[in-house]
Coordinates of C-alpha atoms in Angstrom, one line a residue:
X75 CA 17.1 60.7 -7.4
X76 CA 20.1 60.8 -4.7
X77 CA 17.5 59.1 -2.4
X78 CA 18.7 55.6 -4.4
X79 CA 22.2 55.8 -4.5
X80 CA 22.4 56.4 -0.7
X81 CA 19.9 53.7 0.1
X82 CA 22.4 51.8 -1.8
X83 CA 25.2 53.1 0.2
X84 CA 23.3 52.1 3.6
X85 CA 22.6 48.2 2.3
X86 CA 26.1 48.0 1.8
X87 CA 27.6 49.3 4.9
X88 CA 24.8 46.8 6.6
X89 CA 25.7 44.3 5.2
X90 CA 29.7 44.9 5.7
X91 CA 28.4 45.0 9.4
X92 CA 26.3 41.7 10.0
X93 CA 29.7 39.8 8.3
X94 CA 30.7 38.8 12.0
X95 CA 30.7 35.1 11.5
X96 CA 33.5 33.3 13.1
X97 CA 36.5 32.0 11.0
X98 CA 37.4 28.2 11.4
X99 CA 40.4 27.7 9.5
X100 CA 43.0 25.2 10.2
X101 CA 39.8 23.8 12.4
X102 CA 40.6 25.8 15.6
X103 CA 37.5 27.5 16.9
X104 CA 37.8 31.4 17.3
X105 CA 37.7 32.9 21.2
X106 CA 36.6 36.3 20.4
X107 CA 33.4 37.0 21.9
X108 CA 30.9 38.9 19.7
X109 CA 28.9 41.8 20.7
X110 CA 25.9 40.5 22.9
X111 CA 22.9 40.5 20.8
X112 CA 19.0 39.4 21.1
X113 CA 19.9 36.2 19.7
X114 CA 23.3 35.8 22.3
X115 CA 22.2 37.6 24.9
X116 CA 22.8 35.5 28.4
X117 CA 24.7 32.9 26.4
X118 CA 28.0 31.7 29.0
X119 CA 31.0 31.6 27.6
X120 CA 31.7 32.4 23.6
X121 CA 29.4 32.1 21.3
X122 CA 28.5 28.6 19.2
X123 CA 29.9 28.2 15.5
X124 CA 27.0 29.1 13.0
X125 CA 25.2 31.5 15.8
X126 CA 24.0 34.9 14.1
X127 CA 25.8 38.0 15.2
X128 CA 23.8 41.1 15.3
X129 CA 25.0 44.6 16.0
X130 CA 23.5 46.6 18.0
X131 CA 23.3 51.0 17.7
X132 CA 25.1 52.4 14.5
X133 CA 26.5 50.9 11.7
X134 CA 30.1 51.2 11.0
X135 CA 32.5 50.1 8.8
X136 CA 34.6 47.0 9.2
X137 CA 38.4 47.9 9.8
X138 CA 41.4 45.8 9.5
X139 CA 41.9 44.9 12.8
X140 CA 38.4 43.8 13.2
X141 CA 39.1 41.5 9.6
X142 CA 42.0 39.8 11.1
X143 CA 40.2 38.9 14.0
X144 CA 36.9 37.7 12.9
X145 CA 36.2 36.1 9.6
X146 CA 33.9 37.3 6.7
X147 CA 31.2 35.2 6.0
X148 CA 31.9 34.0 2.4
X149 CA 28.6 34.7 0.1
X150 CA 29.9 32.3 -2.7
X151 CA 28.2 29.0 -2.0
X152 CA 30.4 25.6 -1.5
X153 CA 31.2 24.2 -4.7
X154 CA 30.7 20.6 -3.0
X155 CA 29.5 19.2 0.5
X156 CA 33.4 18.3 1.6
X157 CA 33.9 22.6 0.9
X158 CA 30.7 23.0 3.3
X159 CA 32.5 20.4 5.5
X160 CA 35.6 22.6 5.6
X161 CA 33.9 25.8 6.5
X162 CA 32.3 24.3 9.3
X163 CA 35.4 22.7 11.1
X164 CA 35.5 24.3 14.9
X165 CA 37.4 22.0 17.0
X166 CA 41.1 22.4 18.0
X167 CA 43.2 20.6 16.1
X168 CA 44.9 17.0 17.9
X169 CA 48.7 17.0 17.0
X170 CA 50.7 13.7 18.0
X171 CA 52.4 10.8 16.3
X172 CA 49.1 8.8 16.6
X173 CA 47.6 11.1 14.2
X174 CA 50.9 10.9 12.2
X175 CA 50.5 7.3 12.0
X176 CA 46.7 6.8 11.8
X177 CA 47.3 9.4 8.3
X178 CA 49.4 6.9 6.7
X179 CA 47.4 4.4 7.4
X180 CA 44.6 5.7 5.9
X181 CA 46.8 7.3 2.8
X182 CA 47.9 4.2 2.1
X183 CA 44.9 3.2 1.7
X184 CA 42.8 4.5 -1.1
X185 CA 40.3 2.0 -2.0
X186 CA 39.5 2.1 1.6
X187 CA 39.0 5.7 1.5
X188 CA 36.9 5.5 -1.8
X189 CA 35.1 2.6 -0.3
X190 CA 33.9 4.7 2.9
X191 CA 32.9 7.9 1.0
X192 CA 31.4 6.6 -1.7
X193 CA 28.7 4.8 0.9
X194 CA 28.5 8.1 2.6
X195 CA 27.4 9.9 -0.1
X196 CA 23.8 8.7 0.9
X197 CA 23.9 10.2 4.4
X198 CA 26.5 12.6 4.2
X199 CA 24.3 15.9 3.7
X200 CA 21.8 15.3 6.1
X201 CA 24.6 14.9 9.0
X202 CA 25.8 18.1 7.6
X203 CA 22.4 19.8 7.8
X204 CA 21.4 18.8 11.5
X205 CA 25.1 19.7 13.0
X206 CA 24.9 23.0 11.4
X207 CA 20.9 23.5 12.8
X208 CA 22.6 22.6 16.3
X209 CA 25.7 24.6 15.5
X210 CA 28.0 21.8 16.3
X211 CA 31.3 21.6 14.9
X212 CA 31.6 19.7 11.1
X213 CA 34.1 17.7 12.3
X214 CA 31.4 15.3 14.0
X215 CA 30.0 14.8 10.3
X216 CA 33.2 12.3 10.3
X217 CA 32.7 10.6 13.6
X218 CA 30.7 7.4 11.4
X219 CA 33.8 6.9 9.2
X220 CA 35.6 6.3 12.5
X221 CA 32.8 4.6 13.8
X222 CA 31.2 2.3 11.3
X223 CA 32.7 3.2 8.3
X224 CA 29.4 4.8 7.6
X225 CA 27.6 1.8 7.1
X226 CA 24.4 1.3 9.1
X227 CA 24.3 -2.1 8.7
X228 CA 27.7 -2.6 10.9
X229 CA 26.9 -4.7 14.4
X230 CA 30.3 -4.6 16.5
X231 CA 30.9 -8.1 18.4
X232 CA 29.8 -6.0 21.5
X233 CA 26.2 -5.7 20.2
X234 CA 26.5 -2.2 19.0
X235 CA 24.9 -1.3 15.9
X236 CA 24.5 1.1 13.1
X237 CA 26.3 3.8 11.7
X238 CA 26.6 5.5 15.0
X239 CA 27.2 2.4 16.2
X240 CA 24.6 2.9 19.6
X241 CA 25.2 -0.3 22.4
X242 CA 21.2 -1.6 23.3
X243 CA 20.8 0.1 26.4
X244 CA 22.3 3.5 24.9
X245 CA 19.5 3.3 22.1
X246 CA 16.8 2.1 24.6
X247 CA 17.6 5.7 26.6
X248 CA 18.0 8.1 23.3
X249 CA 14.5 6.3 22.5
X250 CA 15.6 3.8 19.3
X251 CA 13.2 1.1 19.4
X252 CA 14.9 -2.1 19.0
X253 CA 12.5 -5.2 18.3
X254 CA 11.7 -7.8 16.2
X255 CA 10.7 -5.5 13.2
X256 CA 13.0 -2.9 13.0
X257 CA 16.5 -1.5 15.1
X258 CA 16.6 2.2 15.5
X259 CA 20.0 1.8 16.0
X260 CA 20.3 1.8 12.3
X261 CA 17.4 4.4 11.2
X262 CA 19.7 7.0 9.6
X263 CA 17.4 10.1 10.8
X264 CA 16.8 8.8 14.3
X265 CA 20.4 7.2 14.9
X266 CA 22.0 10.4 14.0
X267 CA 19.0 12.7 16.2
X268 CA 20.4 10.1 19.1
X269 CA 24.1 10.9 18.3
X270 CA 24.1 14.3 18.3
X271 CA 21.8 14.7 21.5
X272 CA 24.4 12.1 22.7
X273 CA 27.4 14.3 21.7
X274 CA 25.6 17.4 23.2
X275 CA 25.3 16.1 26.5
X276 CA 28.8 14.7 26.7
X277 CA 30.3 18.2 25.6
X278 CA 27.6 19.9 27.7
X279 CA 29.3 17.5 31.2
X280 CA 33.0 17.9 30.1
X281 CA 33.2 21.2 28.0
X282 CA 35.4 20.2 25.7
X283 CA 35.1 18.2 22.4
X284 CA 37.8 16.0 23.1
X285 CA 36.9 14.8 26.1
X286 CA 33.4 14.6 24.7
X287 CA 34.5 12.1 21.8
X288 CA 36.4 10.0 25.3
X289 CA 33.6 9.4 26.7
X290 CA 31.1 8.4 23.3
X291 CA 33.8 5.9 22.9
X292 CA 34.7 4.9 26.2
X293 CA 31.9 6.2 28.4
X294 CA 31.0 8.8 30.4
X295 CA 31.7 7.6 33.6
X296 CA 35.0 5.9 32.7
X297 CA 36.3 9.3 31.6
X298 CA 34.3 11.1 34.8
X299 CA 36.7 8.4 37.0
X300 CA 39.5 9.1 34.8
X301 CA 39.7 13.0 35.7
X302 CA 39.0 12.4 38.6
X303 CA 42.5 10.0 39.5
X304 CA 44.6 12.7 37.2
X305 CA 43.0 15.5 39.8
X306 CA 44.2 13.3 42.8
X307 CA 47.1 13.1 41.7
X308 CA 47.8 16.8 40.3
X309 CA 48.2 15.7 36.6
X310 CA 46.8 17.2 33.8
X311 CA 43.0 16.2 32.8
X312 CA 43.2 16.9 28.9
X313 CA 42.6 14.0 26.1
X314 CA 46.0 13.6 26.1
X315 CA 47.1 13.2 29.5
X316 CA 44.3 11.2 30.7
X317 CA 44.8 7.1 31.0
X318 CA 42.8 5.4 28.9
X319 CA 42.7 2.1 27.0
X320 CA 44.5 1.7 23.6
X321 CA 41.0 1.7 21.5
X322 CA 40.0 5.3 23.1
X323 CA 43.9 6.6 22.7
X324 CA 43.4 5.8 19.4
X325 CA 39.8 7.4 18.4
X326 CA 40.5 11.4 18.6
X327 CA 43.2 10.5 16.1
X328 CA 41.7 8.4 13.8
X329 CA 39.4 11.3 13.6
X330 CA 41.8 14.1 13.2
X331 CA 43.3 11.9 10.6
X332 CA 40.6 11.7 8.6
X333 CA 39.9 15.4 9.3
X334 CA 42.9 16.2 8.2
X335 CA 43.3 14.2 4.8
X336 CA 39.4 15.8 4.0
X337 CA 40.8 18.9 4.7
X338 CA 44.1 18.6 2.3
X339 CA 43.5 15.7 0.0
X340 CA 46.2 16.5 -2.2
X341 CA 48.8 16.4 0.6
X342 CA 47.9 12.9 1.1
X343 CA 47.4 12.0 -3.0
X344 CA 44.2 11.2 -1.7
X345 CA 40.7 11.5 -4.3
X346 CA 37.6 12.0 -2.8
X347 CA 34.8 11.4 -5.0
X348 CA 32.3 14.1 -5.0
X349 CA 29.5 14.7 -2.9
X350 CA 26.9 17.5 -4.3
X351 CA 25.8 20.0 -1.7
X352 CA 22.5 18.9 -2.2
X353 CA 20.0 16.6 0.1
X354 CA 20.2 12.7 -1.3
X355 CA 17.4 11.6 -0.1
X356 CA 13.4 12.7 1.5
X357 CA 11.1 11.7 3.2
X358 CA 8.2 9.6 2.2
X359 CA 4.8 9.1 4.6
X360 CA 3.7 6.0 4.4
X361 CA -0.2 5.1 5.7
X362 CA -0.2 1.3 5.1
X363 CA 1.8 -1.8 6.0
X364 CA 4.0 -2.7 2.9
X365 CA 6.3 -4.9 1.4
X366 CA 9.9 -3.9 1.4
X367 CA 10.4 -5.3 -2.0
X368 CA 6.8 -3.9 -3.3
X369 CA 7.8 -0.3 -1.9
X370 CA 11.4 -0.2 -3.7
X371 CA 9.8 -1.7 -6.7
X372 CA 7.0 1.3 -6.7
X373 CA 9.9 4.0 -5.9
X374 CA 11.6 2.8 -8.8
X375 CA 14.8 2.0 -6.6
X376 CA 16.9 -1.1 -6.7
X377 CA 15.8 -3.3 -3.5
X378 CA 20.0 -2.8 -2.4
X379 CA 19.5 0.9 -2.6
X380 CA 16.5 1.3 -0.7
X381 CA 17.3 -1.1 2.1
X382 CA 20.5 1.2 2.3
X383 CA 18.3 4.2 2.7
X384 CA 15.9 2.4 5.0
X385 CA 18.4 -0.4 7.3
X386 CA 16.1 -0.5 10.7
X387 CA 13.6 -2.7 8.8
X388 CA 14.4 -6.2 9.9
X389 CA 12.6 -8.3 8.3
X390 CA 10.2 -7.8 4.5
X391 CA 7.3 -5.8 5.8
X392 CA 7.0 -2.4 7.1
X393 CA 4.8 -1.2 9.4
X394 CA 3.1 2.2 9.1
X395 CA 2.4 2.6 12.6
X396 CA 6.1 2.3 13.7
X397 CA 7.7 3.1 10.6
X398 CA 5.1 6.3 9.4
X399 CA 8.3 7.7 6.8
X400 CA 10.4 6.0 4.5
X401 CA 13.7 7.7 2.8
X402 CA 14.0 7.5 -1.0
X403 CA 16.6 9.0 -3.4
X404 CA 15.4 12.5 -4.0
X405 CA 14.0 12.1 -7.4
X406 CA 12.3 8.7 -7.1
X407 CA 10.1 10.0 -4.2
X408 CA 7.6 11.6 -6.6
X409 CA 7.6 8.7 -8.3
X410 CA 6.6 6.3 -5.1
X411 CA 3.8 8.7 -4.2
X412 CA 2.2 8.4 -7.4
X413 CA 2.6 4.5 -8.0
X414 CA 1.5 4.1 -4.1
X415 CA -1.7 5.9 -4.5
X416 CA -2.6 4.2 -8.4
X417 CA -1.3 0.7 -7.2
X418 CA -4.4 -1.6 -7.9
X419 CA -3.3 -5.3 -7.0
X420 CA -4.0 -6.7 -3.9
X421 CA -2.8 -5.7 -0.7
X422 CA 0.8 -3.8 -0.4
X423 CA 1.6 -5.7 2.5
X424 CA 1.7 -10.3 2.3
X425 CA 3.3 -10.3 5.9
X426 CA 1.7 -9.7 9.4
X427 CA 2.3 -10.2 12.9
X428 CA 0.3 -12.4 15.1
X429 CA 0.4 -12.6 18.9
X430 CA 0.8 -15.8 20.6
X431 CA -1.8 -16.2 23.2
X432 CA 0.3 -19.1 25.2
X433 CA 3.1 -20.8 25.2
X434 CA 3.1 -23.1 22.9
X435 CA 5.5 -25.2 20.7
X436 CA 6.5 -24.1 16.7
X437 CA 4.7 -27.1 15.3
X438 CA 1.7 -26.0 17.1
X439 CA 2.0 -22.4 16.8
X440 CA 2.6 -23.4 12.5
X441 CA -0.2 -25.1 12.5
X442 CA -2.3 -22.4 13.6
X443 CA -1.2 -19.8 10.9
X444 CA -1.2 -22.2 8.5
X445 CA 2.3 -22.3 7.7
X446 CA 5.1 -25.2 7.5
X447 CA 7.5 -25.9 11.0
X448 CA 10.2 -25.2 8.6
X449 CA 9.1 -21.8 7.2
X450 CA 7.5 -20.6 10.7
X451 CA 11.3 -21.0 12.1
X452 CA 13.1 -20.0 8.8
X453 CA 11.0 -16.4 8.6
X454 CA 10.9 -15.8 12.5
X455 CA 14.7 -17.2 13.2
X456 CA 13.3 -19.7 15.8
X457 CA 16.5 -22.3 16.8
X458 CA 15.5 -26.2 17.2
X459 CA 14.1 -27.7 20.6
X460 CA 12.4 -24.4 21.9
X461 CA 8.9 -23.2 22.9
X462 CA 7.8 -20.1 22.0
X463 CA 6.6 -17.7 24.7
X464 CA 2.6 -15.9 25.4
X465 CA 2.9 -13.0 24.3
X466 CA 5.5 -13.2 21.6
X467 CA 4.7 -12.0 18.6
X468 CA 5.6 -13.6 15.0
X469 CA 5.6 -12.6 11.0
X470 CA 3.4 -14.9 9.5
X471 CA 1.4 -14.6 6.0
X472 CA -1.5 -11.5 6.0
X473 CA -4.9 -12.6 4.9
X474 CA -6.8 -10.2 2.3
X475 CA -9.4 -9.6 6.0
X476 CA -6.6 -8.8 8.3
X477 CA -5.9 -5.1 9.8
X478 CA -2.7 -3.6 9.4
X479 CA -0.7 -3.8 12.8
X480 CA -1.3 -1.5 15.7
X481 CA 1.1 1.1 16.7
X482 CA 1.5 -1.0 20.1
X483 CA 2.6 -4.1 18.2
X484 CA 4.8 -2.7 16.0
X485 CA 6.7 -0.4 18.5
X486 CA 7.0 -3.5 21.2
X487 CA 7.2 -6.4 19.5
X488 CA 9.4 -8.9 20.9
X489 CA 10.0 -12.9 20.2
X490 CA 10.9 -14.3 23.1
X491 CA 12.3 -18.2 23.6
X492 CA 12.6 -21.0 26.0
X493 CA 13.8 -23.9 25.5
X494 CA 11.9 -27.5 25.8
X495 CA 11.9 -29.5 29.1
X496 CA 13.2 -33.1 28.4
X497 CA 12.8 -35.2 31.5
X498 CA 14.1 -38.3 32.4
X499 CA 12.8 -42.1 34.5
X500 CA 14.9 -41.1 38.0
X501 CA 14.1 -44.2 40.6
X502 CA 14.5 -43.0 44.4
X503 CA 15.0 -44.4 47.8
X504 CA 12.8 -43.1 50.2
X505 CA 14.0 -41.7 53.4
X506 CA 12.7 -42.5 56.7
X507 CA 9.3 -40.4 57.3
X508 CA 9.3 -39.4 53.7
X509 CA 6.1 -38.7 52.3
X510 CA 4.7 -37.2 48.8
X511 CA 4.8 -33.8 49.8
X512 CA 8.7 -33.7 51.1
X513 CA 9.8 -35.3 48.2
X514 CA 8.1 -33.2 45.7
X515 CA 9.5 -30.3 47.7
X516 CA 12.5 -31.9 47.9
X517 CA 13.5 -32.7 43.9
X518 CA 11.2 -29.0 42.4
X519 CA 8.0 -31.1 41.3
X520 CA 4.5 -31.1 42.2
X521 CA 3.1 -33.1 45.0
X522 CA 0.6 -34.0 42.2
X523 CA 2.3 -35.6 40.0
X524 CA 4.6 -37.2 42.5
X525 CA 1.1 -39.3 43.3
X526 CA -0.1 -39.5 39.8
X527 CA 3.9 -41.3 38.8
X528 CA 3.3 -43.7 41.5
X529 CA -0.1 -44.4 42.4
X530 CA -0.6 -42.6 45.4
X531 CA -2.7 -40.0 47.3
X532 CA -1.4 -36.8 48.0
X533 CA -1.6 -37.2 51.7
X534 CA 0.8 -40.6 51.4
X535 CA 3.7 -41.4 53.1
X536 CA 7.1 -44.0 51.7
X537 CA 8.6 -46.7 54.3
X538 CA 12.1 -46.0 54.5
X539 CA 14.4 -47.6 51.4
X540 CA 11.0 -47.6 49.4
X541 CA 11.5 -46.9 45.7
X542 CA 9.9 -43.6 44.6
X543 CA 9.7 -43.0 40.8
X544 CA 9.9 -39.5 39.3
X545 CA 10.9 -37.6 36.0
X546 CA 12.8 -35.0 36.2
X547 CA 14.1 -32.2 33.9
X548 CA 17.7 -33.1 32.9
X549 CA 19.9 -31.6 29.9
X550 CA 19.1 -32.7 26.5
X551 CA 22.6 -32.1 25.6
X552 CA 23.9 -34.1 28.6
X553 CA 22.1 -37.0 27.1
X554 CA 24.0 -37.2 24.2
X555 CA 27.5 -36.9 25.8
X556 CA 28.1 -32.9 25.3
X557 CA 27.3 -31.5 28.5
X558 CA 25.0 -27.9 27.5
X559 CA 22.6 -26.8 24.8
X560 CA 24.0 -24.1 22.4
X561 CA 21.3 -21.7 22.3
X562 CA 21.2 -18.7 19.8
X563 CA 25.1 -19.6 20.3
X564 CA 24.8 -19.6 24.2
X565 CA 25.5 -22.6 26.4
X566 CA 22.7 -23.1 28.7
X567 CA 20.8 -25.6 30.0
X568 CA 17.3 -26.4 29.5
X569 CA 16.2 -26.2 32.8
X570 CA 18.0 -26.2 36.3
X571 CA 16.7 -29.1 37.9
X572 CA 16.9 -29.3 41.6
X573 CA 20.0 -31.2 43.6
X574 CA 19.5 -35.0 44.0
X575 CA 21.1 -36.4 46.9
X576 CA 24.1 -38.0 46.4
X577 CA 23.7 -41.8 45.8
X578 CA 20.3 -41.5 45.8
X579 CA 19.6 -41.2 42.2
X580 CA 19.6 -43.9 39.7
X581 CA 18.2 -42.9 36.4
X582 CA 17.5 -44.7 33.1
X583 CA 19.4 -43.2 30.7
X584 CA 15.9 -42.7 27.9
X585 CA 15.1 -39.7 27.4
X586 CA 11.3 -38.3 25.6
X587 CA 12.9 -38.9 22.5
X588 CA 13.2 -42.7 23.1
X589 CA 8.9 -43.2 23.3
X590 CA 9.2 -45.8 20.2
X591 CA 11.8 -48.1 21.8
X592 CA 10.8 -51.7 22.4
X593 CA 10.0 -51.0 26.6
X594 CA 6.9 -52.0 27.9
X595 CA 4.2 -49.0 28.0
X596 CA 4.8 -48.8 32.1
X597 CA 8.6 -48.2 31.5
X598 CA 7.9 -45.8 29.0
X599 CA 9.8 -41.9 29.6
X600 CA 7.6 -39.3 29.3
X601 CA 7.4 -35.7 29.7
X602 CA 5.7 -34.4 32.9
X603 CA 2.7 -31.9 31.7
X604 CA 4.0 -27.7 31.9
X605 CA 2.0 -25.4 34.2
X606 CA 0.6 -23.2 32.2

């Protein structure tokens, strides 16, 4: 019978002994390196936040000294996921008068504040999760309130997007597919997989977290060059004493603000509602193209709250090859599954994507899938006065016969835009031994057509002060006094036409637009045929 109480005794000093996790208060990271250990064992440098510590040879009892030191893992769960939050903080703290002011601003505040954690509630835990997995510091949990104000949805004017808020050639290289069905950018799981690799590999090049957050902001070369200049110049290379622009001074103290205030909400008479420490949401495999309104409907979820959950999907289908999961509020995914599998009316999904084999204009391309001009552009976003390009691919309505989409289509997918060639009656004096071929040359048409406009053969030459008809491309807006075509909100012209020669040109002023004007048929403008 003394066997038990002395096992007893061992499990307890054991236990006293594996409490070597480090302490994070007041959010600086401790410097004390642990014992090396399998787990640590040719690690540089101290070890991460979160890392198990295990001792090696015999057990002994924890002393004071080694107390003050290191902290005591706590075995009393968080009560809440801003407690978790807490424990986990492991960068230094930022003290300056930015972060003074940036914590009024946000104190004074509150329906802000409630505002921003309230939609965070949805994503919150998972951050949590996959920063602890990594053992990254907590504090990056906040980065999207600085960022987006953790809304997925957000699209900066500089084209970045999501909560992470990712520029397009940032997601194309942390692998968020961005086209014409869904954005990456804004897939909670895979925006915040990019943003932590992203993080990783900026603290990994500067080796401090500071710096780190400079250059997700700013870039990593402009901080690289900025170091560099402060080197040349024997001056300090720290956040703080690096030149930067007033948006990147600002962004290490915005987030220490915020840091702060979740840290010590009562200093700052701030409420924060709560956040269970508990997943929101799962994931749901999907095997079939569907509806975005039928799915919510069979999870049970309002269509606001599962487009909140699921924001990559641009337009009202999704497709299983690119999209295999969906997210769902933790108790409704049950639900889905079963409703998925008895669902009995029709096909889940009413939209499709078809592939345009050649350029071709909306009316034609409409006419083909058997829709209207006005819905084909209304669904697929198509401005006025432009051709749609081979290869391009557009929703249209799914047939009860069609296949869902392949895994090619719905991972490249791309609708891609030109705009239509309007050309114009130009009359020409030919040039001493001018012929079909140099004038052609000369104005970026064919030989062939020069002929066909004025009854020629190819081989034919022009007496000198001869006039040569031609139609040539010319800018629709031009035409109508305004100089450029907006397109998609761009100025640009419809199509550079080659450089008359000064003088030389005197055009009628119809356009293809005019065909039902009272000319005769030979004076007619029309529009020279498009290589295909």
């Amino acid at each position: 019978m003394k066997f038990i109480p002395l096992a007893g005794l061992s499990l307890l000093l054991w236990l006293t002994g594996c409490a070597t996790v480090a302490n994070k208060t007041d959010g600086a990271a401790s410097t004390t390196v642990p014992p090396a250990s399998p787990q640590t064992a040719g690690m540089q440098g101290p070890v991460p936040p979160h890392t198990a510590v295990y001792p090696r040879g015999t057990l002994q009892p924890i002393t004071a000294a080694d107390a003050a030191s290191r902290g005591v893992a706590q075995l009393k769960a968080p009560a809440d996921l801003w407690e978790r939050i807490r424990r986990g903080f492991g960068m230094p703290n930022l003290e300056s008068d930015l972060v003074v002011d940036r914590e009024q601003w946000y104190a004074t505040r509150p329906d802000y504040i409630q505002r921003m954690t309230e939609r965070s509630s949805k994503y919150l835990f998972h951050v949590v999760e996959e920063l602890e997995r990594r053992g990254m510091p907590t504090e990056l949990a906040l980065l999207p309130y600085i960022e987006s104000a953790f809304n997925p949805q957000a699209v900066s004017s500089a084209k970045a997007a999501g909560m992470w808020q990712f520029m397009p050639a940032t997601g194309n290289y942390f692998e968020l597919k961005q086209n014409i069905f869904r954005d990456d950018r804004r897939d909670v799981l895979a925006s915040t997989r990019a943003a932590l690799d992203y993080l990783q590999k900026l603290y990994g090049m500067f080796g401090d977290w500071q710096l780190a957050l400079a250059a997700y902001n700013w870039g990593e070369g402009s901080v690289s060059r900025a170091i560099a200049r402060n080197q040349k110049l024997g001056l300090g290379i720290s956040y703080s004493e690096l030149n930067m622009p007033a948006e990147t001074r600002l962004y290490v103290p915005k987030l220490q603000a915020v840091k702060n205030i979740i840290a010590n909400p009562d200093m700052f008479r701030t409420e924060l509602p709560l956040i269970e420490n508990h997943p929101y949401f799962q994931s749901v495999d999907i095997s079939r193209d569907i509806d975005v309104a039928l799915a919510a409907k069979l999870a049970n979820v309002k269509l606001d709250d599962f487009k909140a959950l699921n924001p990559s999907a641009h337009r009202n289908v999704i497709l299983a090859a690119g999209t295999p999961q969906i997210l769902l509020p933790w108790d409704n995914a049950t639900v889905f599954t079963r409703n998925f599998d008895a669902y009995n009316q029709g096909q889940y999904a009413s939209w499709t994507a078809w592939t345009v084999p050649s350029t071709m204009s909306v009316s034609t391309a409409a006419q083909q899938v058997g829709m209207s001009e006005y819905d084909l552009r209304s669904v697929n976003n198509i401005p006025p006065r432009m051709l749609i390009k081979a290869g391009s691919a557009l929703i249209v309505p799914r047939s009860a016969s069609m296949q869902d989409v392949s895994e090619h289509v719905a991972d490249t997918a791309q609708l891609s835009l030109s705009p239509e060639i309007v050309n114009r009656k130009a009359a020409i004096k030919a040039g001493k031994r001018d012929t079909v071929a140099s004038i052609a040359k000369r104005y970026g048409v064919s030989a062939s057509n020069v002929a066909d406009w004025n009854d020629l053969k190819l081989n034919a030459g022009f007496k000198a002060g001869q006039q040569v008809v031609l139609f040539l491309p010319v800018r629709m807006a031009a035409m109508r006094g305004a100089g450029q075509v907006k397109v998609q909100g761009t100025a640009r012209s419809t199509e550079k036409a080659a450089p008359a020669p000064k003088g030389k040109v005197a055009a009628s002023a119809r356009s293809t637009e005019t065909r039902k004007s009272s000319r005769s048929d030979k004076d007619k403008v029309v529009k020279i045929p498009r290589k295909k």
